[in-house]
CSV table of C-alpha atoms and ligand atoms in Angstrom, one decimal:
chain,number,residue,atom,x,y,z
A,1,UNK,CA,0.0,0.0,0.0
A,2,UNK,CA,1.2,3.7,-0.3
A,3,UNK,CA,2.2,5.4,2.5
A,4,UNK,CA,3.1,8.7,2.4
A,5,UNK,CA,4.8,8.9,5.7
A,6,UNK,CA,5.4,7.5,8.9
A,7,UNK,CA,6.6,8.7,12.2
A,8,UNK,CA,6.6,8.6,15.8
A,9,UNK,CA,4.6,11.5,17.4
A,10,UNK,CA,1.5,12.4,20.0
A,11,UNK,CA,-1.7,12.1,19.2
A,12,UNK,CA,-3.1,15.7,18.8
A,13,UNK,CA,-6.9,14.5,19.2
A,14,UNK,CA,-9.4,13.0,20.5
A,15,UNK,CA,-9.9,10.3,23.0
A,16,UNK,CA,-6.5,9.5,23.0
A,17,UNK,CA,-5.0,13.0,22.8
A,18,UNK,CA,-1.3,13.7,24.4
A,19,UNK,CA,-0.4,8.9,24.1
A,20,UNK,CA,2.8,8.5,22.3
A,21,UNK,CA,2.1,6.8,18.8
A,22,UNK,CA,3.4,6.0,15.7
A,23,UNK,CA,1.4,7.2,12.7
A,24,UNK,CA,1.3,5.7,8.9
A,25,UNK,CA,-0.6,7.6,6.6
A,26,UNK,CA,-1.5,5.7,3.7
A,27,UNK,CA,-1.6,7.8,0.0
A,28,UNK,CA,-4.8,8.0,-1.1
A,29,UNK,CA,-8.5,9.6,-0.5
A,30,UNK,CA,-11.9,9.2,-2.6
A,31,UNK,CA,-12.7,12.5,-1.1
A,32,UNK,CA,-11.1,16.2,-2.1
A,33,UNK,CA,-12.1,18.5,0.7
A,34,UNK,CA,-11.1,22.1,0.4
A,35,UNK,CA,-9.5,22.4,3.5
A,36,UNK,CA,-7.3,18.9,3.9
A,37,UNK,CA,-4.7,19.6,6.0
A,38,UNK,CA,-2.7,16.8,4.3
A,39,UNK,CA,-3.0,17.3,0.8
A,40,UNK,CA,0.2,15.4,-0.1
A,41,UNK,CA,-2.0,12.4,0.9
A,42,UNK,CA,-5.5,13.5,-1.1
A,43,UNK,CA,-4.8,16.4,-3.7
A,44,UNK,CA,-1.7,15.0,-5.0
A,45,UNK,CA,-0.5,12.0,-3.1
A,46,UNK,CA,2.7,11.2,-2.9
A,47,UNK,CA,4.8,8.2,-1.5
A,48,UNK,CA,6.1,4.5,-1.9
A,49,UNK,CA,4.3,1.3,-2.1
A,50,UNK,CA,5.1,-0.7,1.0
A,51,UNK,CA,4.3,-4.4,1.9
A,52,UNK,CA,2.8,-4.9,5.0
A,53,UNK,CA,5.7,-6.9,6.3
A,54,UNK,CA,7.9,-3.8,5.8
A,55,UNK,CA,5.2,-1.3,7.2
A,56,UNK,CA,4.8,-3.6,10.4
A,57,UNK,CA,8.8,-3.4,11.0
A,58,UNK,CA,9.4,0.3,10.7
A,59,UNK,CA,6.2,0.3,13.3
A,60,UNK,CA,7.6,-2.1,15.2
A,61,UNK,CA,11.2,-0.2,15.3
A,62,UNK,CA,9.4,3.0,16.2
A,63,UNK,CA,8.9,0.9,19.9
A,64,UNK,CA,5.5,2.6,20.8
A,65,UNK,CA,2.6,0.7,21.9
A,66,UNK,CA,-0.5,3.0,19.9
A,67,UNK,CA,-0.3,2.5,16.5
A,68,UNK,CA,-2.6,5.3,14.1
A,69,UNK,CA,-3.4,4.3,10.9
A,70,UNK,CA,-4.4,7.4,8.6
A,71,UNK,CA,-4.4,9.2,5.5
A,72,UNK,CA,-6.0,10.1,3.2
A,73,UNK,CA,-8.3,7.1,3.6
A,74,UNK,CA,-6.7,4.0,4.8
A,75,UNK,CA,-9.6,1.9,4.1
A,76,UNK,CA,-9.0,2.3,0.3
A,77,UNK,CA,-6.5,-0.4,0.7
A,78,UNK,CA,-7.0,-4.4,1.2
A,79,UNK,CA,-3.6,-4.5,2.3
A,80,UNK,CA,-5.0,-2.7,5.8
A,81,UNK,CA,-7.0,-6.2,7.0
A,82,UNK,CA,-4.0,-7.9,7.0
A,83,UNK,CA,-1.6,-5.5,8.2
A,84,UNK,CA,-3.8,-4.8,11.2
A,85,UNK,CA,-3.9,-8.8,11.7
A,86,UNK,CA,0.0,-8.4,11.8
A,87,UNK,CA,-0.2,-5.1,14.5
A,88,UNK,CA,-2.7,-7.3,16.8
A,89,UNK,CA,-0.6,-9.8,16.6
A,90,UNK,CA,2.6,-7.9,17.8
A,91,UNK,CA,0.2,-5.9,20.7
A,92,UNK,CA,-0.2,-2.5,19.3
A,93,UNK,CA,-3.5,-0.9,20.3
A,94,UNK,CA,-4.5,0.4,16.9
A,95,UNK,CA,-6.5,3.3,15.8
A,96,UNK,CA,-8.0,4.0,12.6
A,97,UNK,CA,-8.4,7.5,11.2
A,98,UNK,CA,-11.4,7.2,8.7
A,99,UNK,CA,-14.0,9.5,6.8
A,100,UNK,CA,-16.7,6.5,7.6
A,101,UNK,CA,-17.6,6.2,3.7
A,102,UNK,CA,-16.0,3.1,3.5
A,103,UNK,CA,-16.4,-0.7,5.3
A,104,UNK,CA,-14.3,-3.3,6.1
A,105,UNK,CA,-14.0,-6.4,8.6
A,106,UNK,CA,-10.4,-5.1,10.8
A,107,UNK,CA,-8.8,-5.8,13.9
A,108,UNK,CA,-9.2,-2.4,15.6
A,109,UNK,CA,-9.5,-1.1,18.6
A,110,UNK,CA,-10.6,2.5,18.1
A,111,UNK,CA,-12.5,3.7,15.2
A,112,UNK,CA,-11.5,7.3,14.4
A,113,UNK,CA,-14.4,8.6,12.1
A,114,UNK,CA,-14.5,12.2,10.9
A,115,UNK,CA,-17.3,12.7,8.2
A,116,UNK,CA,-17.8,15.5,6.2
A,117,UNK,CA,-20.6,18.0,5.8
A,118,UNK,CA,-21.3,19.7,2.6
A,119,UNK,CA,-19.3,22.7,3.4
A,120,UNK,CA,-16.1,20.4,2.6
A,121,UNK,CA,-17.0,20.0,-0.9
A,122,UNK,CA,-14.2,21.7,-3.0
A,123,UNK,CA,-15.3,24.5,-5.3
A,124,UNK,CA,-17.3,23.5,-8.5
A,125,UNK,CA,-16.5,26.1,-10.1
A,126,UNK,CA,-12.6,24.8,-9.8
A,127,UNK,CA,-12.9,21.3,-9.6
A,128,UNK,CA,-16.4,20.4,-11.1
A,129,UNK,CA,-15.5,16.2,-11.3
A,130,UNK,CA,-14.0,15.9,-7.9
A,131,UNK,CA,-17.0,18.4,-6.3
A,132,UNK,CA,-19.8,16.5,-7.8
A,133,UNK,CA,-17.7,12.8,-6.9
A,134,UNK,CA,-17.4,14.4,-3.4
A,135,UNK,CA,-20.9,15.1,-3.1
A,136,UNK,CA,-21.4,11.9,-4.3
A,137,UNK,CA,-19.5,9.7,-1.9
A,138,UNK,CA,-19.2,12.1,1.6
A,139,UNK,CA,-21.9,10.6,3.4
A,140,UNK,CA,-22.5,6.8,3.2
A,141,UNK,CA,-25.3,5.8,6.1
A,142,UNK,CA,-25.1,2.0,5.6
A,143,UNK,CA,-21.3,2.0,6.2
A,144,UNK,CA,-21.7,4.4,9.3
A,145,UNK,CA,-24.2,1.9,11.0
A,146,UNK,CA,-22.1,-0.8,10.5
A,147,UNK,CA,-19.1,0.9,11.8
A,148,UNK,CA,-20.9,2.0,14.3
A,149,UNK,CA,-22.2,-0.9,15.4
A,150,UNK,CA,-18.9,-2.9,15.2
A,151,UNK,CA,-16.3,-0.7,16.2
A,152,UNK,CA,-15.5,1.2,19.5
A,153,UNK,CA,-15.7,4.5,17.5
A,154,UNK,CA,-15.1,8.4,18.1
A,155,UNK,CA,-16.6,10.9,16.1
A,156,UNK,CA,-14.7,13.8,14.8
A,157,UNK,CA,-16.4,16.7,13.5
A,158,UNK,CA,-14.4,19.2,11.4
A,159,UNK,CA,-16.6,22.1,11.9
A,160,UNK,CA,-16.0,25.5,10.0
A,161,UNK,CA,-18.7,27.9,10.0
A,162,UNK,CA,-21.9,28.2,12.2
A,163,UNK,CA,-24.1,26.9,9.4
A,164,UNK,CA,-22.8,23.2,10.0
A,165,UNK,CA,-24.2,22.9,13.2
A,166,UNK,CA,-27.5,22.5,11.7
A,167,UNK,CA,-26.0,19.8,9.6
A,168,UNK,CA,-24.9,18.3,12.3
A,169,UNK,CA,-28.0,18.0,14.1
A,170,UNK,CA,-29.9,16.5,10.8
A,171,UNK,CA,-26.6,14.0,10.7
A,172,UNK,CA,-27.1,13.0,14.4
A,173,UNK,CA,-30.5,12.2,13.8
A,174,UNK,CA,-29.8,9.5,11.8
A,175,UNK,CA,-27.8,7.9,14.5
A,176,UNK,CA,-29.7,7.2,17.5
A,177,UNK,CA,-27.0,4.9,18.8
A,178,UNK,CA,-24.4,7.7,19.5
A,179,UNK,CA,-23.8,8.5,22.8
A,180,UNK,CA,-23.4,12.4,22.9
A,181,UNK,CA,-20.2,11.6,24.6
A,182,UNK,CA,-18.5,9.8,21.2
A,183,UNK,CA,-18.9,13.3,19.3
A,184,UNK,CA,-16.0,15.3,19.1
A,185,UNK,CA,-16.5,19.3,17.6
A,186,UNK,CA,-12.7,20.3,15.8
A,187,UNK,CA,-12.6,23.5,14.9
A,188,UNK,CA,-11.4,24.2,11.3
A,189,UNK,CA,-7.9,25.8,10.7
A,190,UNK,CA,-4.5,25.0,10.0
A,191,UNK,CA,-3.0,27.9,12.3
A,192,UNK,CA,-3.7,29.1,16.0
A,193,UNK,CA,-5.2,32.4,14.5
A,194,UNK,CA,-7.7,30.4,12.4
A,195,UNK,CA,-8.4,27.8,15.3
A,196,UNK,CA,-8.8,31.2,18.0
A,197,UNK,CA,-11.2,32.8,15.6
A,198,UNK,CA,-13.9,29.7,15.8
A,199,UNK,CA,-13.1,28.3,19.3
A,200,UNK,CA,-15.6,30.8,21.3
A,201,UNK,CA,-18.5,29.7,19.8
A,202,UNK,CA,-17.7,26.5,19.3
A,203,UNK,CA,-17.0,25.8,22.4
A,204,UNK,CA,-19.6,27.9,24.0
A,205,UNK,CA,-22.3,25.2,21.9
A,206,UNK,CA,-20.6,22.0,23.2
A,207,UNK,CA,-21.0,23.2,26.8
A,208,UNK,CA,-24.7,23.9,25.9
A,209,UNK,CA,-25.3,20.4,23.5
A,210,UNK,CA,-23.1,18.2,25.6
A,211,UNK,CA,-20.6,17.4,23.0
A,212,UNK,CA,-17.2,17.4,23.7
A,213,UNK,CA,-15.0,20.0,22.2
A,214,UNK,CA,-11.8,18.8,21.0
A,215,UNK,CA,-8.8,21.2,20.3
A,216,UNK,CA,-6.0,20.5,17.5
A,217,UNK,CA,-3.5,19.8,20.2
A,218,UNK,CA,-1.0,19.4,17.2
A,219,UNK,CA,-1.2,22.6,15.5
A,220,UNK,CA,-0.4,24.0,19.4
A,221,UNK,CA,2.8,21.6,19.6
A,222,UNK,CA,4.2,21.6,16.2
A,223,UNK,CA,2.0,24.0,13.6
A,224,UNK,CA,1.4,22.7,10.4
A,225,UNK,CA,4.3,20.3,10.0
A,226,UNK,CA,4.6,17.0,7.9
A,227,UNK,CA,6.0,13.9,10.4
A,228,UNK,CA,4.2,15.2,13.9
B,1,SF4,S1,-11.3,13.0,3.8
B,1,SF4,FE1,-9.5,13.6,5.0
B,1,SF4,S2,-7.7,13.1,3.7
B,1,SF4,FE2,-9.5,13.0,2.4
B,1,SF4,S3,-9.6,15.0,1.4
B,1,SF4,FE3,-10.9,15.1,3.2
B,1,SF4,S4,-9.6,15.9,4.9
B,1,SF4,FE4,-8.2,15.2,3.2
């Protein structure tokens, strides 16, 4: 599978926010979202192809116990059942990072889903195949159920403008089986400015809805760098 890097950092969100982990972020997305923050793994993906034998011993070299598999969308590949057979198999507690649009049948012990509302939806006017394939694909209830109802699973919110929290309720609805407790609110932004600007009332509506609000721990640590 292609991986476009993979490094030892900290997990910068969610659940597990501030655990040691090694990251592999595979090259590859069926979505184009304006605002990925890892375009080198979407837009224009870069990286080798790497068996799973050699992706589980740079893991295992990296000696830390939480392993994160992202992208892109690490659920393109077939290569990821078996390589999280090998990862169970040597201990790792592993985490998938996943736009729920896609299913399949993994050894996993947190499922990392951040879905994506129609603001995400790159411009048509620039990208006319890739908005109306984006629109196409984004939201995928019949995988979300069964995710849902197989995996221990987060959800991760990318929220940018006021206007989503009404798609978020409509989204929610759909789901009576999350626990307000599993959804996580992120604030868009690549930079402390743009994260500052949309904290107050983001955080002033999880307080009031019960949500939990979930800073980009990363972008605090490191900004906007490739390997953290
Ligand atoms: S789903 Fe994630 S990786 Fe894919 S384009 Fe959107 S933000 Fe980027």
């Amino acid at each position: 599978m292609r991986i476009a890097e993979l490094y030892r950092s900290v997990q910068g969100e969610g659940r597990l926010t501030g655990v040691d982990s090694v990251f592999v972020r595979t090259s590859g997305c069926n979505l184009r979202c304006w605002f990925c923050d890892t375009p080198y793994a979407s837009w224009t993906p870069e990286g080798d192809d790497l068996s799973v034998d050699e992706i589980t011993e740079r893991i295992v070299a990296l000696e830390a116990t939480h392993v994160v598999l992202t992208g892109g969308e690490p659920m393109l590949f077939a290569e990821l059942m078996p390589l999280c057979e090998r990862l169970r198999g040597v201990g790792r507690h592993i985490t998938i990072e996943t736009a729920g649009t896609l299913y399949q049948s993994l050894a996993c012990d947190l499922m990392s889903i951040s879905p994506k509302f129609a603001s995400s939806a790159p411009p048509s006017a620039e990208h006319p195949r890739w908005h109306a394939r984006h629109e196409r694909s984004r939201h995928q209830p019949e995988v979300m159920r069964r995710l849902l109802g197989d995996y221990d699973c987060q959800l991760k919110f990318v929220i940018d403008q006021p206007s989503d929290l009404a798609e978020l309720s409509h989204y929610l609805a759909d789901f009576p089986q999350l626990r307000r407790e599993q959804v996580l609110l992120m604030p868009q932004g690549v930079t402390l400015a743009d994260l500052e600007s949309r904290r107050g009332w983001l955080e002033a509506y999880c307080a009031a809805e019960g949500f939990q609000f979930c800073p980009r721990k990363q972008i605090e640590w490191f900004g906007l760098q490739r390997g953290t």
